[in-house]
Each structure stands twice: as structure tokens, then as C-alpha cells.
């Protein structure tokens, strides 16, 4: 994982001018609004992490793995013309393991590091990017996972949760951009269809790939991390 992270960060293609929603792209009032919406989730997530690490300190390494997985996947960028870009999000795995509030913190830290170290995203747009990738995505993954567990296949639930959470993250980004930049003719809906249509071209295959990769990582955890999965009460018998 460390080697893969180094390769993706240091040896990837020429840096793009956009990653998540770019610095300064949103009007000030919208940038401030998304900061105010995202911060309560971040504070609640800090409390969840403190409780988990206090009760189960042996899970710290798995927490770090969930954060690293998100960092690596969300660094796989495909620039678009929307002021953002397409990339996997990697938040589904952590949401399934630890719950969505924890990923509000881990996702926010990933976005902050990418802003400061890689010039991906921005500080003014960090609240908006937190809301789409670190809040909506993880909460969607968690609830979709719980819903799909009823099919009896845990791996199918993991795949569906990771893939659909990826798509819903970009649906949220499309809404954010459409709210900030409504079309002169047709307003919000016309603008939303334009942004979502552009994302849909690249995001659907990326979401499927993210779902498959998340299942592969889950299989690895199932083989080498059973004590941690038992602690989290996530081991199930496939029907």
C-alpha cells in the first residue's frame, strides 16, 4: 500500500488544474455555506474516533488503512471541464468498517493534505468538498451497505455500497456547482443536468472499478484482519 501510494503521488501524470472543486471556484457565500454545513459532521466524527481508539486501541492501524485507501483512490484524477474532476473516492470502505461519521474526519484530512501538499482542491472550497466526498459519500455507503446486506451476500453489499457512494458523491458535487452557477436559461436544473452529464461519462466506470477494488481489499482484510473485523462485528457467513 505504501509503495502504491508513493507511485501514484510521485510518478503519476502531469498535475491537473482541478481536483475536487478548485480553489476560488465557488462564490464566497457558497464556500462559507458548505463550511458551516460540514463542520458539525467533522466535530461529531472526532468524538467517534476518540471513542473508538479509547475502547479499541488495536484498531488504530485499521483506521490508518481506511484513511490511506481514501487518499490513494481520490488521488487518481481525471480532469473535467466542470471546475472539478472525476476520480474514485475510497470512502466506502472506511464507512463500512467504522461508520460514516469517522470518515467525515478521515476524508477531511485527506482533502486537506491534498490541498496543501498536492494543490488539489482548495481551502476555500474545502467545506464543499468535505460535504460531497467525506459526508454524503460515507453516509450513503453505510446505509446502502446495511440495506444490501439483506440480499445475503456481504461482498455484493460492499460492492454496491462503494460504487453507489462514489456516484452519489458526484451527484452532490453537481448539485453544489449548479446551485452556485445556475444557467441563465433554465436555472438550477439545466445547470445540474450539464454538470451531472459531464461527470456521468467518466464516473460510472470509475464507480464500478472502485466497488471491485473495495471488495478485493475486503477479501484481504478477511484473510489477514479477522481479529479486527470480529471486534467491529463485521464477520458474516455468506449465504
Coordinates of N, CA and C in Angstrom, one line a residue, residues 37-165:
X37 N -22.0 23.9 6.9 CA -22.7 22.6 6.9 C -21.8 21.4 7.3
X38 N -20.6 21.5 6.8 CA -19.7 20.3 7.0 C -19.1 20.3 8.4
X39 N -18.9 21.4 9.1 CA -18.2 21.4 10.4 C -18.8 20.6 11.5
X40 N -20.2 20.6 11.6 CA -20.8 19.8 12.7 C -20.5 18.3 12.5
X41 N -20.5 17.8 11.3 CA -20.2 16.4 11.0 C -18.7 16.1 11.4
X42 N -17.8 17.0 11.1 CA -16.4 16.8 11.5 C -16.3 16.7 13.0
X43 N -16.9 17.6 13.7 CA -16.8 17.6 15.2 C -17.4 16.3 15.7
X44 N -18.5 15.8 15.2 CA -19.1 14.6 15.6 C -18.2 13.4 15.3
X45 N -17.5 13.5 14.2 CA -16.6 12.4 13.8 C -15.4 12.3 14.7
X46 N -14.9 13.5 15.1 CA -13.8 13.5 16.1 C -14.2 12.7 17.4
X47 N -15.4 13.0 17.8 CA -15.8 12.3 19.0 C -15.9 10.8 18.8
X48 N -16.4 10.4 17.6 CA -16.5 8.9 17.3 C -15.1 8.3 17.3
X49 N -14.1 9.0 16.7 CA -12.8 8.4 16.6 C -12.2 8.3 18.0
X50 N -12.4 9.3 18.8 CA -11.8 9.3 20.2 C -12.4 8.1 21.0
X51 N -13.7 7.9 20.8 CA -14.3 6.7 21.5 C -13.8 5.4 21.0
X52 N -13.6 5.3 19.7 CA -13.2 4.0 19.1 C -11.7 3.7 19.6
X53 N -10.8 4.7 19.5 CA -9.4 4.5 19.9 C -9.3 4.3 21.3
X54 N -10.2 4.8 22.2 CA -10.1 4.6 23.6 C -10.6 3.2 24.0
X55 N -11.6 2.8 23.3 CA -12.2 1.5 23.7 C -11.4 0.3 23.0
X56 N -10.9 0.6 21.8 CA -10.2 -0.4 21.0 C -9.0 0.1 20.3
X57 N -7.9 0.4 21.1 CA -6.7 0.9 20.5 C -6.1 0.1 19.5
X58 N -6.4 -1.2 19.5 CA -5.8 -2.1 18.5 C -6.4 -1.8 17.1
X59 N -7.4 -1.0 17.0 CA -8.0 -0.7 15.7 C -7.3 0.6 15.0
X60 N -6.3 1.2 15.6 CA -5.7 2.4 15.1 C -5.1 2.1 13.7
X61 N -4.5 0.9 13.6 CA -3.8 0.6 12.3 C -4.9 0.5 11.2
X62 N -6.0 -0.1 11.5 CA -7.1 -0.3 10.5 C -7.7 1.1 10.2
X63 N -7.8 2.0 11.2 CA -8.2 3.4 10.9 C -7.2 4.1 9.9
X64 N -5.9 3.9 10.1 CA -4.9 4.4 9.2 C -5.1 3.9 7.8
X65 N -5.4 2.6 7.7 CA -5.5 1.9 6.4 C -6.7 2.5 5.7
X66 N -7.8 2.7 6.4 CA -9.0 3.3 5.8 C -8.7 4.7 5.2
X67 N -7.9 5.5 6.0 CA -7.5 6.8 5.5 C -6.6 6.8 4.3
X68 N -5.6 5.9 4.4 CA -4.7 5.7 3.2 C -5.4 5.3 2.0
X69 N -6.4 4.4 2.1 CA -7.2 3.9 1.0 C -7.9 5.0 0.3
X70 N -8.5 5.9 1.1 CA -9.2 7.1 0.6 C -8.2 8.0 -0.1
X71 N -7.1 8.2 0.5 CA -6.1 9.2 0.0 C -5.6 8.7 -1.4
X72 N -5.3 7.4 -1.5 CA -4.8 6.8 -2.7 C -5.8 6.9 -3.9
X73 N -7.0 6.4 -3.6 CA -8.0 6.4 -4.6 C -8.5 7.8 -5.0
X74 N -8.6 8.7 -4.1 CA -9.0 10.0 -4.5 C -7.9 10.8 -5.2
X75 N -6.7 10.3 -5.2 CA -5.6 11.0 -6.0 C -5.6 10.5 -7.4
X76 N -6.4 9.6 -7.8 CA -6.5 9.1 -9.2 C -7.4 10.0 -10.0
X77 N -6.9 11.1 -10.5 CA -7.7 12.2 -11.0 C -7.8 12.2 -12.5
X78 N -9.0 12.5 -13.0 CA -9.3 12.7 -14.4 C -9.9 14.0 -14.6
X79 N -9.2 15.1 -15.1 CA -9.7 16.4 -15.1 C -10.9 16.5 -16.0
X80 N -11.9 17.4 -15.6 CA -13.0 17.6 -16.5 C -13.2 19.1 -16.7
X81 N -14.2 19.6 -17.4 CA -14.3 21.0 -17.7 C -15.3 21.6 -16.8
X82 N -15.6 21.0 -15.6 CA -16.6 21.5 -14.7 C -16.1 22.3 -13.6
X83 N -14.8 22.5 -13.5 CA -14.3 23.1 -12.3 C -13.9 22.1 -11.2
X84 N -14.2 20.9 -11.4 CA -13.9 19.8 -10.5 C -13.2 18.7 -11.4
X85 N -13.2 17.5 -11.0 CA -12.6 16.4 -11.8 C -13.3 15.1 -11.4
X86 N -13.0 14.0 -12.1 CA -13.5 12.7 -11.8 C -12.4 11.9 -11.2
X87 N -12.7 11.1 -10.1 CA -11.8 10.2 -9.5 C -12.6 9.3 -8.6
X88 N -12.0 8.1 -8.2 CA -12.6 7.3 -7.2 C -12.6 8.1 -5.9
X89 N -13.4 7.7 -4.9 CA -13.4 8.4 -3.6 C -12.8 7.6 -2.5
X90 N -13.0 6.3 -2.5 CA -12.4 5.5 -1.5 C -12.9 5.6 -0.1
X91 N -14.1 6.3 0.1 CA -14.6 6.5 1.4 C -15.6 5.3 1.8
X92 N -16.0 4.5 0.9 CA -16.9 3.4 1.2 C -16.4 2.4 2.2
X93 N -15.1 2.0 2.0 CA -14.5 1.0 2.9 C -14.5 1.5 4.4
X94 N -14.0 2.7 4.6 CA -14.0 3.2 6.0 C -15.4 3.3 6.6
X95 N -16.3 3.7 5.8 CA -17.7 3.9 6.3 C -18.3 2.6 6.7
X96 N -18.0 1.5 6.0 CA -18.5 0.2 6.3 C -17.8 -0.3 7.6
X97 N -16.5 -0.1 7.7 CA -15.7 -0.6 8.8 C -16.1 0.2 10.1
X98 N -16.1 1.5 10.0 CA -16.1 2.3 11.3 C -17.4 3.2 11.4
X99 N -18.2 3.3 10.3 CA -19.3 4.2 10.4 C -19.0 5.5 9.7
X100 N -20.1 6.1 9.2 CA -19.9 7.3 8.3 C -19.3 8.5 9.0
X101 N -19.5 8.7 10.3 CA -19.0 9.9 11.0 C -17.5 9.9 11.1
X102 N -16.9 8.7 11.2 CA -15.4 8.6 11.2 C -14.8 9.1 9.9
X103 N -15.5 8.7 8.8 CA -15.0 9.1 7.5 C -15.1 10.6 7.3
X104 N -16.0 11.3 8.0 CA -16.1 12.7 7.9 C -14.7 13.4 8.3
X105 N -14.1 12.8 9.3 CA -12.8 13.3 9.7 C -11.7 12.8 8.8
X106 N -11.6 11.5 8.5 CA -10.5 10.9 7.7 C -10.6 11.5 6.3
X107 N -11.8 11.7 5.7 CA -12.0 12.3 4.4 C -11.5 13.7 4.4
X108 N -11.9 14.5 5.5 CA -11.5 15.9 5.5 C -10.0 16.0 5.6
X109 N -9.3 15.1 6.4 CA -7.8 15.2 6.5 C -7.2 14.8 5.1
X110 N -7.8 13.9 4.4 CA -7.3 13.5 3.1 C -7.4 14.8 2.2
X111 N -8.5 15.4 2.2 CA -8.8 16.6 1.3 C -7.8 17.7 1.7
X112 N -7.6 17.9 3.0 CA -6.7 19.0 3.5 C -5.2 18.7 3.0
X113 N -4.8 17.5 3.2 CA -3.4 17.1 2.7 C -3.3 17.3 1.2
X114 N -4.3 16.9 0.5 CA -4.2 17.1 -1.0 C -4.2 18.5 -1.4
X115 N -4.9 19.3 -0.6 CA -4.9 20.8 -0.9 C -3.6 21.4 -0.6
X116 N -3.0 21.1 0.5 CA -1.7 21.7 1.0 C -0.5 21.2 0.3
X117 N -0.5 19.9 0.0 CA 0.7 19.2 -0.5 C 0.7 19.0 -2.0
X118 N -0.5 18.8 -2.6 CA -0.6 18.5 -4.0 C -1.4 19.6 -4.8
X119 N -1.8 20.6 -4.2 CA -2.6 21.7 -4.9 C -3.8 21.1 -5.5
X120 N -4.4 20.1 -4.9 CA -5.7 19.6 -5.4 C -6.8 20.1 -4.6
X121 N -7.8 20.7 -5.1 CA -8.9 21.3 -4.3 C -8.5 22.6 -3.8
X122 N -9.0 23.0 -2.7 CA -8.6 24.3 -2.1 C -9.1 24.5 -0.7
X123 N -8.6 25.5 0.0 CA -9.0 25.8 1.3 C -10.4 26.4 1.4
X124 N -10.7 27.3 0.5 CA -12.0 28.0 0.5 C -13.1 27.0 0.1
X125 N -12.7 26.0 -0.8 CA -13.7 25.0 -1.2 C -13.7 23.7 -0.4
X126 N -12.9 23.7 0.7 CA -12.7 22.5 1.4 C -14.0 22.1 2.1
X127 N -14.8 23.0 2.5 CA -16.1 22.7 3.1 C -17.0 22.0 2.1
X128 N -17.1 22.5 0.9 CA -17.9 21.9 -0.1 C -17.4 20.5 -0.5
X129 N -16.1 20.3 -0.6 CA -15.5 19.0 -0.9 C -15.7 18.0 0.2
X130 N -15.6 18.5 1.4 CA -15.8 17.7 2.6 C -17.3 17.2 2.6
X131 N -18.2 18.0 2.3 CA -19.6 17.6 2.3 C -19.9 16.5 1.3
X132 N -19.4 16.7 0.1 CA -19.7 15.7 -1.0 C -18.9 14.4 -0.8
X133 N -17.6 14.5 -0.5 CA -16.8 13.3 -0.5 C -16.7 12.7 0.9
X134 N -16.6 13.5 1.9 CA -16.4 12.9 3.3 C -17.6 12.8 4.1
X135 N -18.8 13.3 3.6 CA -20.0 13.2 4.4 C -21.1 12.5 3.6
X136 N -21.5 13.0 2.4 CA -22.6 12.3 1.7 C -22.1 10.9 1.2
X137 N -20.9 10.8 0.7 CA -20.4 9.5 0.2 C -20.4 8.5 1.3
X138 N -19.8 8.7 2.4 CA -19.7 7.7 3.5 C -21.1 7.4 4.1
X139 N -22.0 8.4 4.3 CA -23.3 8.1 4.8 C -24.1 7.3 3.8
X140 N -24.0 7.6 2.6 CA -24.6 6.8 1.5 C -24.1 5.4 1.6
X141 N -22.8 5.2 1.6 CA -22.2 3.9 1.6 C -22.7 3.1 2.8
X142 N -22.7 3.7 4.0 CA -23.1 3.0 5.2 C -24.6 2.4 5.1
X143 N -25.5 3.3 4.7 CA -26.9 2.9 4.6 C -27.1 1.9 3.5
X144 N -26.5 2.1 2.3 CA -26.6 1.2 1.2 C -26.1 -0.2 1.6
X145 N -25.0 -0.2 2.3 CA -24.4 -1.5 2.8 C -25.4 -2.2 3.7
X146 N -25.9 -1.5 4.7 CA -26.9 -2.1 5.6 C -28.1 -2.6 4.8
X147 N -28.6 -1.9 3.8 CA -29.7 -2.3 3.0 C -29.4 -3.5 2.2
X148 N -28.3 -3.5 1.5 CA -27.9 -4.7 0.6 C -27.5 -5.9 1.4
X149 N -27.2 -5.8 2.7 CA -26.9 -7.0 3.5 C -28.1 -7.9 3.5
X150 N -29.3 -7.4 3.3 CA -30.5 -8.3 3.3 C -30.5 -9.2 2.1
X151 N -29.6 -9.0 1.1 CA -29.5 -9.9 0.0 C -28.8 -11.2 0.4
X152 N -28.1 -11.2 1.5 CA -27.4 -12.4 2.0 C -26.0 -12.4 1.5
X153 N -25.6 -11.5 0.7 CA -24.2 -11.5 0.2 C -23.5 -10.3 0.7
X154 N -22.5 -10.5 1.6 CA -21.8 -9.3 2.2 C -20.9 -8.7 1.1
X155 N -20.3 -9.4 0.3 CA -19.4 -8.9 -0.8 C -20.3 -8.0 -1.8
X156 N -21.4 -8.5 -2.1 CA -22.3 -7.7 -3.0 C -22.7 -6.4 -2.4
X157 N -23.0 -6.5 -1.1 CA -23.3 -5.3 -0.3 C -22.2 -4.3 -0.3
X158 N -20.9 -4.8 -0.1 CA -19.8 -3.9 -0.1 C -19.5 -3.3 -1.5
X159 N -19.7 -4.1 -2.6 CA -19.5 -3.6 -3.9 C -20.6 -2.5 -4.2
X160 N -21.8 -2.8 -3.9 CA -22.9 -1.8 -4.2 C -22.7 -0.5 -3.4
X161 N -22.3 -0.7 -2.1 CA -22.1 0.5 -1.2 C -21.0 1.4 -1.7
X162 N -19.9 0.8 -2.1 CA -18.7 1.6 -2.5 C -19.0 2.3 -3.9
X163 N -19.6 1.5 -4.8 CA -19.9 2.1 -6.1 C -20.9 3.2 -6.1
X164 N -22.0 2.9 -5.4 CA -23.1 3.9 -5.4 C -22.7 5.1 -4.6
X165 N -21.9 5.0 -3.5 CA -21.5 6.1 -2.7 C -20.6 7.0 -3.6

